[in-house]
């Protein structure tokens, strides 16, 4: 499996002959975007790679289409160049894409390549009762032939809630891609809209994932926790938790292969 972090939530996944891109965001920095209900953010860093450098892309996995930090204008313009887009059920109706509710599955098929089973997983993009405001979001589980060590799981923008415990119970996760940043907005005070480093450590313990790849912690002004802030909280976790985190260099492909990890996790934060 080869992963390339393009920036923000945008990750190129190359596996079993497939090129799969998550949440395309390609706008240059500088502009402020309105997220609705008095919230918004300014993009402060551009992508490490441009759309033309990533083609061909077989599939886009879009955790949600209604926030520009997950699908900006250039990302939206990129979608017609991709044969398959998989997103939320409501986003599927808006975009004319394959829409999935949590725990629904679609299969990616192409000649000469193994099928990839894509299952939407639960996500909640904010505190309890925030779904009518924050909108629908999903994560994605990817499984393909010969993948014996567990699934590749992408969390999507989410905070800890019962749905993530269900993910840990139902899936054997080998590689977890976690959307972090600890998002907060002045208008809603201390309420969080994505995971912190401390919460990511707890979730890693629940999942017992072999490798954890952080994304979506930089590039926008509404992120409260950048990489150093996440690492400070991870440093308080047991060694066999924080050692699983793999920070990818921007724009450079990285092979995520087997590496030794403890057979079981100890106490968590």
Short mmCIF file of C-alpha atoms in Angstrom, two decimals:
data_model
loop_
_atom_site.label_atom_id
_atom_site.label_comp_id
_atom_site.label_asym_id
_atom_site.label_seq_id
_atom_site.Cartn_x
_atom_site.Cartn_y
_atom_site.Cartn_z
CA UNK A 1 0.00 0.00 0.00
CA UNK A 2 1.35 3.40 -1.00
CA UNK A 3 -0.02 6.63 0.48
CA UNK A 4 0.63 10.22 -0.61
CA UNK A 5 -0.60 13.07 1.59
CA UNK A 6 -1.54 15.90 -0.75
CA UNK A 7 -2.66 18.22 2.06
CA UNK A 8 -5.59 18.64 4.44
CA UNK A 9 -7.82 15.56 4.10
CA UNK A 10 -6.59 14.77 0.58
CA UNK A 11 -4.77 11.44 0.40
CA UNK A 12 -3.85 9.34 -2.63
CA UNK A 13 -4.15 5.62 -1.89
CA UNK A 14 -2.46 3.23 -4.31
CA UNK A 15 -3.30 -0.38 -3.66
CA UNK A 16 -3.84 -3.51 -5.76
CA UNK A 17 -3.63 -1.49 -8.99
CA UNK A 18 -6.20 1.10 -7.83
CA UNK A 19 -5.64 4.85 -7.44
CA UNK A 20 -8.09 6.17 -4.88
CA UNK A 21 -8.25 9.81 -3.75
CA UNK A 22 -9.94 11.09 -0.60
CA UNK A 23 -11.63 14.48 -0.17
CA UNK A 24 -10.05 16.48 -3.04
CA UNK A 25 -9.00 20.00 -1.98
CA UNK A 26 -6.84 21.89 -4.49
CA UNK A 27 -7.64 25.60 -4.08
CA UNK A 28 -4.70 27.94 -3.42
CA UNK A 29 -4.41 29.50 0.06
CA UNK A 30 -5.76 32.88 1.08
CA UNK A 31 -9.51 32.66 0.65
CA UNK A 32 -12.05 32.49 3.47
CA UNK A 33 -14.95 30.02 3.15
CA UNK A 34 -18.34 30.13 4.86
CA UNK A 35 -19.36 26.84 6.49
CA UNK A 36 -22.79 28.12 7.57
CA UNK A 37 -24.39 28.91 10.96
CA UNK A 38 -21.78 31.58 11.70
CA UNK A 39 -18.78 29.31 11.11
CA UNK A 40 -16.05 29.54 8.51
CA UNK A 41 -12.34 29.23 7.91
CA UNK A 42 -9.46 30.61 5.85
CA UNK A 43 -7.29 28.27 3.81
CA UNK A 44 -3.68 28.94 4.83
CA UNK A 45 -1.78 26.29 2.84
CA UNK A 46 -2.18 24.96 -0.68
CA UNK A 47 -1.88 21.38 -1.90
CA UNK A 48 1.52 19.73 -2.27
CA UNK A 49 0.44 18.36 -5.66
CA UNK A 50 -1.84 19.70 -8.36
CA UNK A 51 -4.72 17.70 -9.85
CA UNK A 52 -2.88 16.97 -13.10
CA UNK A 53 -0.03 15.39 -11.12
CA UNK A 54 -2.42 12.86 -9.57
CA UNK A 55 -4.23 11.63 -12.67
CA UNK A 56 -5.38 9.08 -13.47
CA UNK A 57 -7.58 8.62 -10.41
CA UNK A 58 -10.01 5.71 -10.44
CA UNK A 59 -12.19 6.64 -7.47
CA UNK A 60 -12.82 9.59 -5.15
CA UNK A 61 -13.96 8.79 -1.63
CA UNK A 62 -15.69 11.93 -0.38
CA UNK A 63 -16.51 11.95 3.33
CA UNK A 64 -18.83 14.94 2.78
CA UNK A 65 -19.40 17.47 0.03
CA UNK A 66 -20.78 20.50 1.89
CA UNK A 67 -17.66 21.89 3.62
CA UNK A 68 -14.92 23.48 1.51
CA UNK A 69 -12.10 22.04 3.62
CA UNK A 70 -13.17 18.62 2.31
CA UNK A 71 -14.31 19.64 -1.18
CA UNK A 72 -13.25 23.08 -2.37
CA UNK A 73 -13.93 24.66 -5.75
CA UNK A 74 -10.95 23.10 -7.52
CA UNK A 75 -11.75 19.75 -5.92
CA UNK A 76 -15.32 19.98 -7.16
CA UNK A 77 -14.07 20.78 -10.66
CA UNK A 78 -11.84 17.69 -10.45
CA UNK A 79 -14.72 15.26 -9.82
CA UNK A 80 -15.87 14.92 -13.48
CA UNK A 81 -12.41 13.56 -14.37
CA UNK A 82 -12.92 10.57 -12.04
CA UNK A 83 -15.04 7.58 -13.10
CA UNK A 84 -16.50 6.85 -9.65
CA UNK A 85 -17.28 9.11 -6.69
CA UNK A 86 -18.51 7.57 -3.43
CA UNK A 87 -19.93 9.80 -0.71
CA UNK A 88 -22.80 10.19 1.78
CA UNK A 89 -26.35 9.32 0.77
CA UNK A 90 -27.34 13.00 0.73
CA UNK A 91 -24.14 13.99 -1.08
CA UNK A 92 -24.76 11.29 -3.64
CA UNK A 93 -28.09 12.90 -4.50
CA UNK A 94 -26.50 16.35 -4.78
CA UNK A 95 -23.57 15.20 -6.91
CA UNK A 96 -25.09 12.33 -8.89
CA UNK A 97 -22.56 10.02 -7.22
CA UNK A 98 -22.73 6.69 -5.39
CA UNK A 99 -24.27 7.61 -2.03
CA UNK A 100 -23.91 5.37 1.01
CA UNK A 101 -25.49 5.45 4.44
CA UNK A 102 -23.39 4.11 7.33
CA UNK A 103 -22.68 0.37 6.94
CA UNK A 104 -23.85 0.29 3.33
CA UNK A 105 -21.34 -1.16 0.86
CA UNK A 106 -20.44 -0.67 -2.79
CA UNK A 107 -17.95 -2.72 -4.81
CA UNK A 108 -15.34 -1.22 -7.11
CA UNK A 109 -14.61 -3.44 -10.10
CA UNK A 110 -12.26 -3.11 -13.07
CA UNK A 111 -10.66 -5.60 -15.50
CA UNK A 112 -7.36 -7.01 -14.29
CA UNK A 113 -7.71 -5.71 -10.75
CA UNK A 114 -9.18 -7.23 -7.60
CA UNK A 115 -12.53 -5.89 -6.47
CA UNK A 116 -12.43 -3.36 -3.64
CA UNK A 117 -15.28 -3.44 -1.16
CA UNK A 118 -16.01 0.06 0.15
CA UNK A 119 -18.20 0.33 3.24
CA UNK A 120 -19.37 3.63 4.68
CA UNK A 121 -18.80 3.91 8.43
CA UNK A 122 -20.47 6.19 10.99
CA UNK A 123 -19.11 9.67 11.67
CA UNK A 124 -20.48 12.59 13.68
CA UNK A 125 -19.00 15.97 12.77
CA UNK A 126 -19.63 17.67 16.10
CA UNK A 127 -21.23 17.36 19.53
CA UNK A 128 -24.50 15.53 20.24
CA UNK A 129 -27.49 16.85 18.27
CA UNK A 130 -25.19 18.70 15.84
CA UNK A 131 -26.01 16.62 12.76
CA UNK A 132 -28.77 18.96 11.48
CA UNK A 133 -26.20 21.80 11.57
CA UNK A 134 -22.97 19.99 10.63
CA UNK A 135 -24.60 17.72 8.03
CA UNK A 136 -24.02 14.10 7.08
CA UNK A 137 -20.49 12.71 7.13
CA UNK A 138 -19.16 9.18 6.68
CA UNK A 139 -15.88 7.37 6.97
CA UNK A 140 -14.83 4.51 4.69
CA UNK A 141 -13.57 0.98 5.16
CA UNK A 142 -11.68 -0.60 2.23
CA UNK A 143 -11.22 -4.32 1.79
CA UNK A 144 -9.75 -6.19 -1.18
CA UNK A 145 -8.63 -9.71 -2.09
CA UNK A 146 -5.42 -10.76 -0.39
CA UNK A 147 -5.81 -8.23 2.41
CA UNK A 148 -5.34 -10.61 5.30
CA UNK A 149 -4.29 -8.19 8.05
CA UNK A 150 -7.47 -6.12 8.24
CA UNK A 151 -9.10 -3.20 6.49
CA UNK A 152 -7.90 0.26 5.59
CA UNK A 153 -10.19 2.64 7.47
CA UNK A 154 -10.66 6.39 6.90
CA UNK A 155 -12.40 8.07 9.82
CA UNK A 156 -13.80 11.15 8.10
CA UNK A 157 -14.38 14.32 10.12
CA UNK A 158 -15.73 13.05 13.42
CA UNK A 159 -15.60 13.30 17.17
CA UNK A 160 -15.65 10.25 19.45
CA UNK A 161 -19.15 8.81 19.78
CA UNK A 162 -20.92 5.45 19.87
CA UNK A 163 -20.51 4.99 16.11
CA UNK A 164 -16.71 4.85 16.43
CA UNK A 165 -16.99 2.20 19.14
CA UNK A 166 -19.12 0.26 16.67
CA UNK A 167 -16.33 0.57 14.08
CA UNK A 168 -13.86 -0.88 16.58
CA UNK A 169 -16.24 -3.75 17.35
CA UNK A 170 -17.20 -4.60 13.76
CA UNK A 171 -13.96 -4.08 11.85
CA UNK A 172 -10.44 -5.43 12.18
CA UNK A 173 -8.48 -2.31 11.23
CA UNK A 174 -4.95 -2.67 9.93
CA UNK A 175 -4.26 0.93 8.80
CA UNK A 176 -6.34 3.82 10.17
CA UNK A 177 -6.38 7.24 8.52
CA UNK A 178 -7.60 9.67 11.19
CA UNK A 179 -8.94 13.17 10.56
CA UNK A 180 -7.65 15.28 13.46
CA UNK A 181 -7.28 19.04 14.13
CA UNK A 182 -9.50 19.40 17.22
CA UNK A 183 -11.69 21.88 15.33
CA UNK A 184 -13.46 24.61 17.29
CA UNK A 185 -15.24 27.83 16.25
CA UNK A 186 -15.59 31.06 18.27
CA UNK A 187 -19.36 31.05 17.84
CA UNK A 188 -19.71 27.64 19.55
CA UNK A 189 -17.09 28.08 22.25
CA UNK A 190 -15.45 24.90 23.57
CA UNK A 191 -17.42 22.47 21.39
CA UNK A 192 -15.25 20.25 19.15
CA UNK A 193 -15.96 19.21 15.57
CA UNK A 194 -13.06 16.81 14.97
CA UNK A 195 -10.72 14.67 17.05
CA UNK A 196 -7.86 15.83 19.25
CA UNK A 197 -4.58 13.98 19.73
CA UNK A 198 -5.78 12.66 23.09
CA UNK A 199 -8.95 11.31 21.51
CA UNK A 200 -6.96 9.78 18.65
CA UNK A 201 -4.81 7.91 21.17
CA UNK A 202 -7.89 6.48 22.86
CA UNK A 203 -9.38 5.44 19.53
CA UNK A 204 -6.09 3.81 18.48
CA UNK A 205 -6.23 1.70 21.62
CA UNK A 206 -9.80 0.65 20.83
CA UNK A 207 -9.01 -0.20 17.22
CA UNK A 208 -5.64 -1.86 17.87
CA UNK A 209 -4.63 -0.61 14.42
CA UNK A 210 -1.12 -1.51 13.24
CA UNK A 211 -0.49 1.92 11.66
CA UNK A 212 -2.28 5.24 12.21
CA UNK A 213 -1.89 7.98 9.58
CA UNK A 214 -2.99 11.48 10.70
CA UNK A 215 -4.48 13.83 8.10
CA UNK A 216 -6.59 17.01 8.11
CA UNK A 217 -4.71 18.72 10.95
CA UNK A 218 -3.17 21.59 8.91
CA UNK A 219 -3.86 24.04 6.13
CA UNK A 220 -6.93 25.81 7.58
CA UNK A 221 -7.38 28.48 10.23
CA UNK A 222 -10.10 26.60 12.14
CA UNK A 223 -7.76 23.81 13.22
CA UNK A 224 -6.89 24.19 16.89
CA UNK A 225 -4.34 21.37 17.00
CA UNK A 226 -1.51 21.24 14.47
CA UNK A 227 1.04 18.43 14.38
CA UNK A 228 3.13 19.67 17.37
CA UNK A 229 -0.03 20.02 19.48
CA UNK A 230 -1.20 16.52 18.54
CA UNK A 231 2.24 15.11 19.28
CA UNK A 232 2.27 16.71 22.74
CA UNK A 233 -0.90 14.84 23.61
CA UNK A 234 0.29 11.61 22.02
CA UNK A 235 3.44 11.82 24.18
CA UNK A 236 1.23 11.23 27.21
CA UNK A 237 -0.04 7.95 25.77
CA UNK A 238 1.67 4.59 26.31
CA UNK A 239 4.59 3.87 23.98
CA UNK A 240 2.69 1.15 22.16
CA UNK A 241 0.05 3.74 21.21
CA UNK A 242 2.08 6.69 19.94
CA UNK A 243 4.57 4.43 18.12
CA UNK A 244 1.79 3.44 15.71
CA UNK A 245 1.39 6.99 14.35
CA UNK A 246 2.99 7.58 10.94
CA UNK A 247 3.25 11.23 9.83
CA UNK A 248 3.53 11.43 6.06
CA UNK A 249 5.66 14.05 4.28
CA UNK A 250 3.53 16.27 2.06
CA UNK A 251 3.47 15.26 -1.59
CA UNK A 252 5.77 12.25 -1.27
CA UNK A 253 4.55 8.65 -1.75
CA UNK A 254 5.24 6.41 1.25
CA UNK A 255 5.00 2.65 1.35
CA UNK A 256 3.02 1.57 4.39
CA UNK A 257 4.11 -2.01 4.87
CA UNK A 258 4.41 -4.35 7.78
CA UNK A 259 6.20 -3.13 10.85
CA UNK A 260 6.52 -4.59 14.30
CA UNK A 261 4.09 -3.32 16.90
CA UNK A 262 3.18 -4.58 20.35
CA UNK A 263 0.74 -7.49 20.27
CA UNK A 264 -1.71 -5.66 22.51
CA UNK A 265 -2.22 -2.15 23.81
CA UNK A 266 -1.89 -1.19 27.44
CA UNK A 267 -3.80 1.40 29.39
CA UNK A 268 -5.08 4.44 27.56
CA UNK A 269 -5.35 8.10 28.48
#
